[in-house]
C-alpha positions as a printed NumPy array, in Angstrom:
array([[-120.689,  -61.281,  127.705],
       [-117.948,  -63.792,  128.376],
       [-117.122,  -63.93 ,  124.674],
       [-116.857,  -60.103,  124.461],
       [-114.493,  -59.993,  127.434],
       [-112.286,  -62.682,  125.881],
       [-112.235,  -60.834,  122.554],
       [-111.143,  -57.526,  124.207],
       [-108.424,  -59.331,  126.132],
       [-107.194,  -60.967,  122.921],
       [-107.068,  -57.562,  121.205],
       [-105.094,  -56.089,  124.108],
       [-102.597,  -58.949,  123.935],
       [-102.32 ,  -58.571,  120.167],
       [-101.767,  -54.807,  120.458],
       [ -99.169,  -55.385,  123.159],
       [ -97.303,  -57.758,  120.878],
       [ -97.489,  -55.258,  118.001],
       [ -96.279,  -52.469,  120.279],
       [ -93.458,  -54.643,  121.553],
       [ -92.54 ,  -55.686,  118.04 ],
       [ -92.473,  -52.074,  116.889],
       [ -90.382,  -51.046,  119.867],
       [ -87.982,  -53.922,  119.255],
       [ -87.892,  -53.084,  115.551],
       [ -86.966,  -49.481,  116.245],
       [ -84.385,  -50.657,  118.777],
       [ -82.896,  -53.043,  116.236],
       [ -82.776,  -50.305,  113.589],
       [ -81.06 ,  -47.926,  116.035],
       [ -78.578,  -50.614,  117.05 ],
       [ -77.842,  -51.366,  113.397],
       [ -77.26 ,  -47.678,  112.677],
       [ -74.913,  -47.41 ,  115.645],
       [ -73.098,  -50.54 ,  114.499],
       [ -72.839,  -49.157,  110.956],
       [ -71.366,  -45.91 ,  112.267],
       [ -68.924,  -47.811,  114.453],
       [ -67.845,  -50.019,  111.559],
       [ -67.321,  -46.956,  109.365],
       [ -65.158,  -45.374,  112.039],
       [ -63.076,  -48.506,  112.328],
       [ -62.716,  -48.754,  108.538],
       [ -61.594,  -45.15 ,  108.327],
       [ -58.925,  -45.88 ,  110.885],
       [ -57.722,  -49.063,  109.201],
       [ -54.138,  -49.413,  108.034],
       [ -54.067,  -51.556,  104.919],
       [ -51.053,  -53.531,  103.79 ],
       [ -49.958,  -53.877,  100.18 ],
       [ -47.02 ,  -56.186,   99.478],
       [ -46.065,  -56.055,  103.133],
       [ -45.957,  -52.245,  103.253],
       [ -48.297,  -50.337,  105.524],
       [ -50.344,  -47.665,  103.773],
       [ -52.626,  -45.287,  105.62 ],
       [ -55.904,  -44.292,  103.992],
       [ -56.628,  -41.38 ,  106.311],
       [ -54.974,  -37.984,  106.708],
       [ -54.847,  -37.503,  110.474],
       [ -53.057,  -39.421,  113.185],
       [ -49.401,  -39.072,  112.252],
       [ -49.574,  -35.505,  110.966],
       [ -48.666,  -32.707,  113.39 ],
       [ -46.335,  -29.701,  113.724],
       [ -43.264,  -31.97 ,  113.878],
       [ -44.194,  -33.75 ,  110.639],
       [ -42.312,  -33.265,  107.38 ],
       [ -44.536,  -33.948,  104.393],
       [ -44.389,  -34.167,  100.62 ],
       [ -47.181,  -34.329,   98.03 ],
       [ -47.257,  -36.321,   94.791],
       [ -50.472,  -35.182,   93.1  ],
       [ -50.064,  -36.335,   89.508],
       [ -52.062,  -39.513,   90.155],
       [ -49.407,  -41.568,   88.323],
       [ -48.951,  -43.652,   91.448],
       [ -45.168,  -43.743,   91.688],
       [ -42.108,  -41.569,   92.361],
       [ -39.136,  -41.077,   90.088],
       [ -35.665,  -41.769,   91.477],
       [ -34.881,  -38.153,   92.282],
       [ -38.034,  -37.691,   94.316],
       [ -37.474,  -41.007,   96.098],
       [ -34.091,  -39.664,   97.184],
       [ -35.772,  -36.603,   98.718],
       [ -38.133,  -38.831,  100.708],
       [ -35.337,  -41.048,  102.049],
       [ -33.162,  -38.079,  103.018],
       [ -36.028,  -36.565,  105.009],
       [ -36.892,  -39.856,  106.727],
       [ -33.225,  -40.384,  107.604],
       [ -32.508,  -36.882,  108.938],
       [ -35.824,  -36.243,  110.702],
       [ -35.965,  -39.641,  112.461],
       [ -37.814,  -40.415,  114.715],
       [ -40.148,  -37.537,  113.798],
       [ -42.821,  -38.45 ,  111.213],
       [ -42.344,  -38.023,  107.482],
       [ -45.402,  -38.449,  105.257],
       [ -45.652,  -38.815,  101.511],
       [ -49.176,  -37.987,  100.337],
       [ -50.005,  -39.579,   96.987],
       [ -53.194,  -39.191,   94.975],
       [ -52.5  ,  -42.627,   93.526],
       [ -50.303,  -45.549,   94.589],
       [ -49.246,  -48.333,   92.243],
       [ -47.477,  -51.582,   92.989],
       [ -44.291,  -50.25 ,   91.386],
       [ -44.183,  -47.432,   93.938],
       [ -44.444,  -49.905,   96.799],
       [ -41.695,  -52.087,   95.369],
       [ -39.479,  -49.124,   94.505],
       [ -39.713,  -47.566,   97.959],
       [ -39.708,  -50.869,   99.84 ],
       [ -36.197,  -50.427,  101.343],
       [ -36.99 ,  -46.953,  102.668],
       [ -40.378,  -47.91 ,  104.076],
       [ -39.007,  -50.957,  105.861],
       [ -35.902,  -49.215,  107.209],
       [ -37.585,  -46.038,  108.446],
       [ -40.587,  -46.613,  110.682],
       [ -41.204,  -42.867,  110.75 ],
       [ -41.972,  -42.835,  107.007],
       [ -45.619,  -43.277,  106.013],
       [ -47.429,  -43.374,  102.693],
       [ -50.885,  -41.812,  102.666],
       [ -53.173,  -42.386,   99.71 ],
       [ -55.543,  -39.448,   99.527],
       [ -58.406,  -38.562,   97.195],
       [ -58.535,  -34.736,   96.935],
       [ -62.272,  -34.889,   96.251],
       [ -62.843,  -36.618,   99.59 ],
       [ -60.25 ,  -34.478,  101.378],
       [ -61.968,  -31.241,  100.328],
       [ -65.582,  -32.456,  100.473],
       [ -67.784,  -30.319,  102.75 ],
       [ -64.898,  -27.905,  103.406],
       [ -64.303,  -24.333,  102.278],
       [ -62.119,  -25.708,   99.475],
       [ -64.795,  -27.851,   97.833],
       [ -66.015,  -25.186,   95.383],
       [ -62.476,  -24.237,   94.36 ],
       [ -61.507,  -27.888,   93.944],
       [ -64.432,  -28.534,   91.587],
       [ -63.452,  -25.459,   89.559],
       [ -59.832,  -26.613,   89.384],
       [ -60.795,  -30.156,   88.452],
       [ -63.099,  -28.941,   85.694],
       [ -60.915,  -26.191,   84.197],
       [ -57.264,  -26.662,   85.111],
       [ -54.526,  -26.87 ,   82.505],
       [ -51.998,  -27.346,   85.338],
       [ -54.086,  -29.784,   87.387],
       [ -51.201,  -31.533,   89.168],
       [ -49.624,  -28.277,   90.344],
       [ -52.869,  -26.622,   91.418],
       [ -54.128,  -29.655,   93.341],
       [ -50.766,  -29.738,   95.122],
       [ -51.018,  -25.998,   95.904],
       [ -54.411,  -26.565,   97.519],
       [ -53.434,  -29.704,   99.409],
       [ -50.351,  -28.183,  101.04 ],
       [ -52.286,  -25.148,  102.293],
       [ -55.159,  -27.355,  103.517],
       [ -52.798,  -29.69 ,  105.402],
       [ -50.693,  -26.883,  106.861],
       [ -53.772,  -25.042,  108.067],
       [ -55.381,  -28.085,  109.661],
       [ -52.369,  -30.08 ,  110.87 ],
       [ -49.282,  -27.878,  110.598],
       [ -45.818,  -29.24 ,  109.801],
       [ -42.965,  -28.68 ,  107.355],
       [ -43.939,  -28.854,  103.7  ],
       [ -41.224,  -29.599,  101.124],
       [ -41.472,  -29.875,   97.355],
       [ -40.377,  -33.315,   96.189],
       [ -37.328,  -31.813,   94.431],
       [ -35.897,  -30.664,   97.782],
       [ -33.266,  -32.816,   99.499],
       [ -32.755,  -32.175,  103.217],
       [ -29.174,  -31.773,  104.42 ],
       [ -29.844,  -31.165,  108.132],
       [ -32.454,  -31.977,  110.77 ],
       [ -35.016,  -29.14 ,  110.942],
       [ -36.698,  -29.873,  114.284],
       [ -35.252,  -26.691,  115.831],
       [ -37.09 ,  -24.496,  113.327],
       [ -40.407,  -22.93 ,  114.277],
       [ -43.026,  -21.6  ,  111.861],
       [ -41.283,  -19.956,  108.916],
       [ -41.384,  -18.684,  105.384],
       [ -38.392,  -17.907,  103.189],
       [ -37.467,  -14.353,  102.172],
       [ -38.564,  -15.098,   98.601],
       [ -42.023,  -16.138,   99.891],
       [ -41.94 ,  -19.337,   97.818],
       [ -44.675,  -21.855,   98.575],
       [ -42.457,  -24.894,   97.982],
       [ -40.834,  -24.814,  101.432],
       [ -42.697,  -23.555,  104.516],
       [ -43.599,  -24.539,  108.047],
       [ -46.598,  -23.614,  110.194],
       [ -48.311,  -24.631,  113.379],
       [ -51.877,  -25.832,  112.802],
       [ -54.321,  -22.93 ,  112.581],
       [ -51.464,  -20.453,  112.52 ],
       [ -52.664,  -16.897,  111.953],
       [ -51.052,  -16.57 ,  108.529],
       [ -51.912,  -20.11 ,  107.419],
       [ -55.566,  -19.375,  108.193],
       [ -55.423,  -16.153,  106.167],
       [ -53.889,  -17.954,  103.19 ],
       [ -56.462,  -20.743,  103.471],
       [ -59.399,  -18.311,  103.651],
       [ -58.06 ,  -16.304,  100.725],
       [ -57.831,  -19.407,   98.533],
       [ -61.29 ,  -20.558,   99.604],
       [ -62.771,  -17.289,   98.33 ],
       [ -60.634,  -17.091,   95.208],
       [ -62.129,  -17.091,   91.745],
       [ -60.148,  -19.688,   89.845],
       [ -58.15 ,  -18.541,   86.834],
       [ -56.782,  -21.486,   84.865],
       [ -54.438,  -19.192,   82.926],
       [ -52.521,  -18.254,   86.084],
       [ -49.876,  -20.915,   86.813],
       [ -48.968,  -19.513,   90.251],
       [ -52.369,  -18.053,   91.154],
       [ -53.013,  -20.653,   93.888],
       [ -49.407,  -20.783,   95.056],
       [ -46.663,  -18.173,   95.17 ],
       [ -48.927,  -15.284,   94.178],
       [ -51.382,  -15.906,   97.039],
       [ -48.591,  -16.485,   99.596],
       [ -46.903,  -13.244,   98.569],
       [ -50.041,  -11.1  ,   98.569],
       [ -51.398,  -12.366,  101.894],
       [ -48.016,  -12.192,  103.637],
       [ -47.366,   -8.632,  102.485],
       [ -50.845,   -7.586,  103.598],
       [ -51.194,   -9.205,  107.014],
       [ -47.545,   -9.208,  108.132],
       [ -47.075,   -5.638,  106.838],
       [ -44.063,   -6.86 ,  104.904],
       [ -42.279,   -4.55 ,  102.485],
       [ -39.962,   -6.424,  100.153],
       [ -38.394,   -3.109,   99.193],
       [ -37.536,   -2.244,  102.8  ],
       [ -36.74 ,   -5.829,  103.721],
       [ -38.398,   -5.46 ,  107.154],
       [ -38.446,   -9.236,  107.728],
       [ -37.842,   -9.144,  111.502],
       [ -40.684,   -6.689,  112.093],
       [ -43.023,   -8.555,  109.726],
       [ -42.157,  -11.825,  111.452],
       [ -43.228,  -10.417,  114.809],
       [ -46.471,   -9.186,  113.275],
       [ -47.278,  -12.708,  112.045],
       [ -45.589,  -14.743,  114.817],
       [ -43.191,  -16.565,  112.526],
       [ -39.611,  -16.303,  111.27 ],
       [ -38.518,  -15.26 ,  107.822],
       [ -35.465,  -17.323,  106.911],
       [ -32.892,  -16.298,  104.372],
       [ -33.708,  -17.886,  101.034],
       [ -30.292,  -19.596,  101.009],
       [ -31.407,  -21.731,  103.962],
       [ -33.174,  -24.075,  101.527],
       [ -32.352,  -22.572,   98.14 ],
       [ -28.55 ,  -22.167,   98.332],
       [ -28.32 ,  -22.228,   94.537],
       [ -30.099,  -19.576,   92.5  ],
       [ -32.427,  -20.761,   89.767],
       [ -30.351,  -18.864,   87.21 ],
       [ -27.351,  -21.085,   88.022],
       [ -29.399,  -24.235,   87.402],
       [ -30.56 ,  -22.672,   84.138],
       [ -26.998,  -21.834,   83.123],
       [ -25.648,  -25.373,   83.445],
       [ -24.58 ,  -25.944,   87.055],
       [ -26.664,  -29.147,   87.172],
       [ -24.44 ,  -30.927,   84.627],
       [ -21.069,  -29.854,   86.052],
       [ -18.871,  -32.5  ,   87.711],
       [ -17.392,  -32.469,   91.214],
       [ -15.123,  -34.947,   92.991],
       [ -16.823,  -34.642,   96.371],
       [ -19.531,  -32.641,   98.135],
       [ -16.963,  -30.429,   99.855],
       [ -15.926,  -29.115,   96.431],
       [ -19.395,  -27.772,   95.77 ],
       [ -20.129,  -24.204,   96.914],
       [ -19.175,  -24.547,  100.574],
       [ -19.688,  -20.811,  101.034],
       [ -23.466,  -21.354,  100.971],
       [ -23.889,  -25.103,  101.449],
       [ -22.421,  -25.135,  104.976],
       [ -25.379,  -23.134,  106.315],
       [ -28.098,  -24.759,  104.215],
       [ -30.775,  -27.052,  105.678],
       [ -31.663,  -28.358,  102.252],
       [ -31.147,  -27.921,   98.534],
       [ -33.922,  -27.291,   96.046],
       [ -33.12 ,  -28.649,   92.573],
       [ -35.682,  -26.566,   90.7  ],
       [ -37.369,  -29.462,   88.941],
       [ -38.882,  -27.397,   86.188],
       [ -35.395,  -26.433,   84.969],
       [ -33.575,  -29.716,   85.632],
       [ -36.073,  -32.575,   85.26 ],
       [ -35.224,  -33.175,   81.583],
       [ -31.461,  -33.169,   82.176],
       [ -30.208,  -36.738,   82.721],
       [ -27.983,  -37.56 ,   85.678],
       [ -25.21 ,  -39.995,   84.8  ],
       [ -23.881,  -42.302,   87.524],
       [ -20.201,  -41.775,   88.397],
       [ -20.022,  -38.515,   86.475],
       [ -19.991,  -36.42 ,   89.647],
       [ -23.081,  -34.276,   89.063],
       [ -24.177,  -32.574,   92.243],
       [ -27.421,  -34.527,   92.65 ],
       [ -25.531,  -37.835,   92.474],
       [ -22.941,  -36.701,   95.044],
       [ -25.707,  -35.633,   97.434],
       [ -27.71 ,  -38.816,   96.772],
       [ -24.742,  -41.047,   97.633],
       [ -24.454,  -39.389,  101.044],
       [ -28.044,  -38.482,  101.963],
       [ -30.147,  -41.228,  100.35 ],
       [ -27.806,  -44.251,  100.157],
       [ -30.623,  -46.817,   99.917],
       [ -32.097,  -45.178,   96.838],
       [ -28.615,  -44.479,   95.488],
       [ -27.685,  -48.17 ,   95.673],
       [ -30.511,  -49.015,   93.241],
       [ -30.09 ,  -46.164,   90.763],
       [ -29.656,  -47.03 ,   87.083],
       [ -26.797,  -45.577,   85.035],
       [ -29.028,  -42.732,   83.903],
       [ -31.762,  -41.323,   86.148]])
């Protein structure tokens, strides 16, 4: 009898230890999971430094309605001199408001090339972003996979998607990298240009029209033969539909009220028509900026150089081409390092 009692007591003690061990094991597993999650959060928020330059590996934080942002989506990992000038001009004129350059790849050359700008303008940030991660588990994921698998204009179409995604979720002023700012834009609210181009636009986050554009793209069947199918074409169609805009009537004030934004004259950022770039204006020489089209330039917030017409035309230092004259005044740090031909 005494032996049986001792045996039962031993079993109870053993079971208690097992129960305690299991409880502790579960507790440890839970704690480890919590720690893992916490570590992941801290990693996602980490700012990494490459060659002394701070690079952010997350999208949020600095991006808001007052942010000016550019996108380099080729994956090459660097900017050419002309684009670097655009970035410096924005950082200089918008200071202290944030300016972000989103790049789908960043190489050491880009860090070294933009070192002066990054160190001199604390409002300028580089963000390395993977579109696949950016769009994962969002309404854009299906479209992104279609674009990635079929696109003949991958760089342009990824950029079209990224700008809409970022404007919808964070707001801000989006500028194409071939646009050089000439004035601070902080006084401007949400806007589109009369021409409804998608290379220059500003929205508050979750703006009515930005949401409509975003939702339209998310549902779009991708056509890799349409160069502007994810850009200008969508902006135009959605704006005309939901703002009740008639380009024939030119009812921009009424349409702006319908969509709670302002339609700015195209000359505000595109003071030079694309036909003039095509017809040789880019290679003409001027002695000073004041000699260049003051009738339109005096009211312009920026100048768009229409990269697809001018990118293959060399700019020669000291020749007086308009980009060089503007670079000397608006991006002096980049200008001081320019080669003879750029």
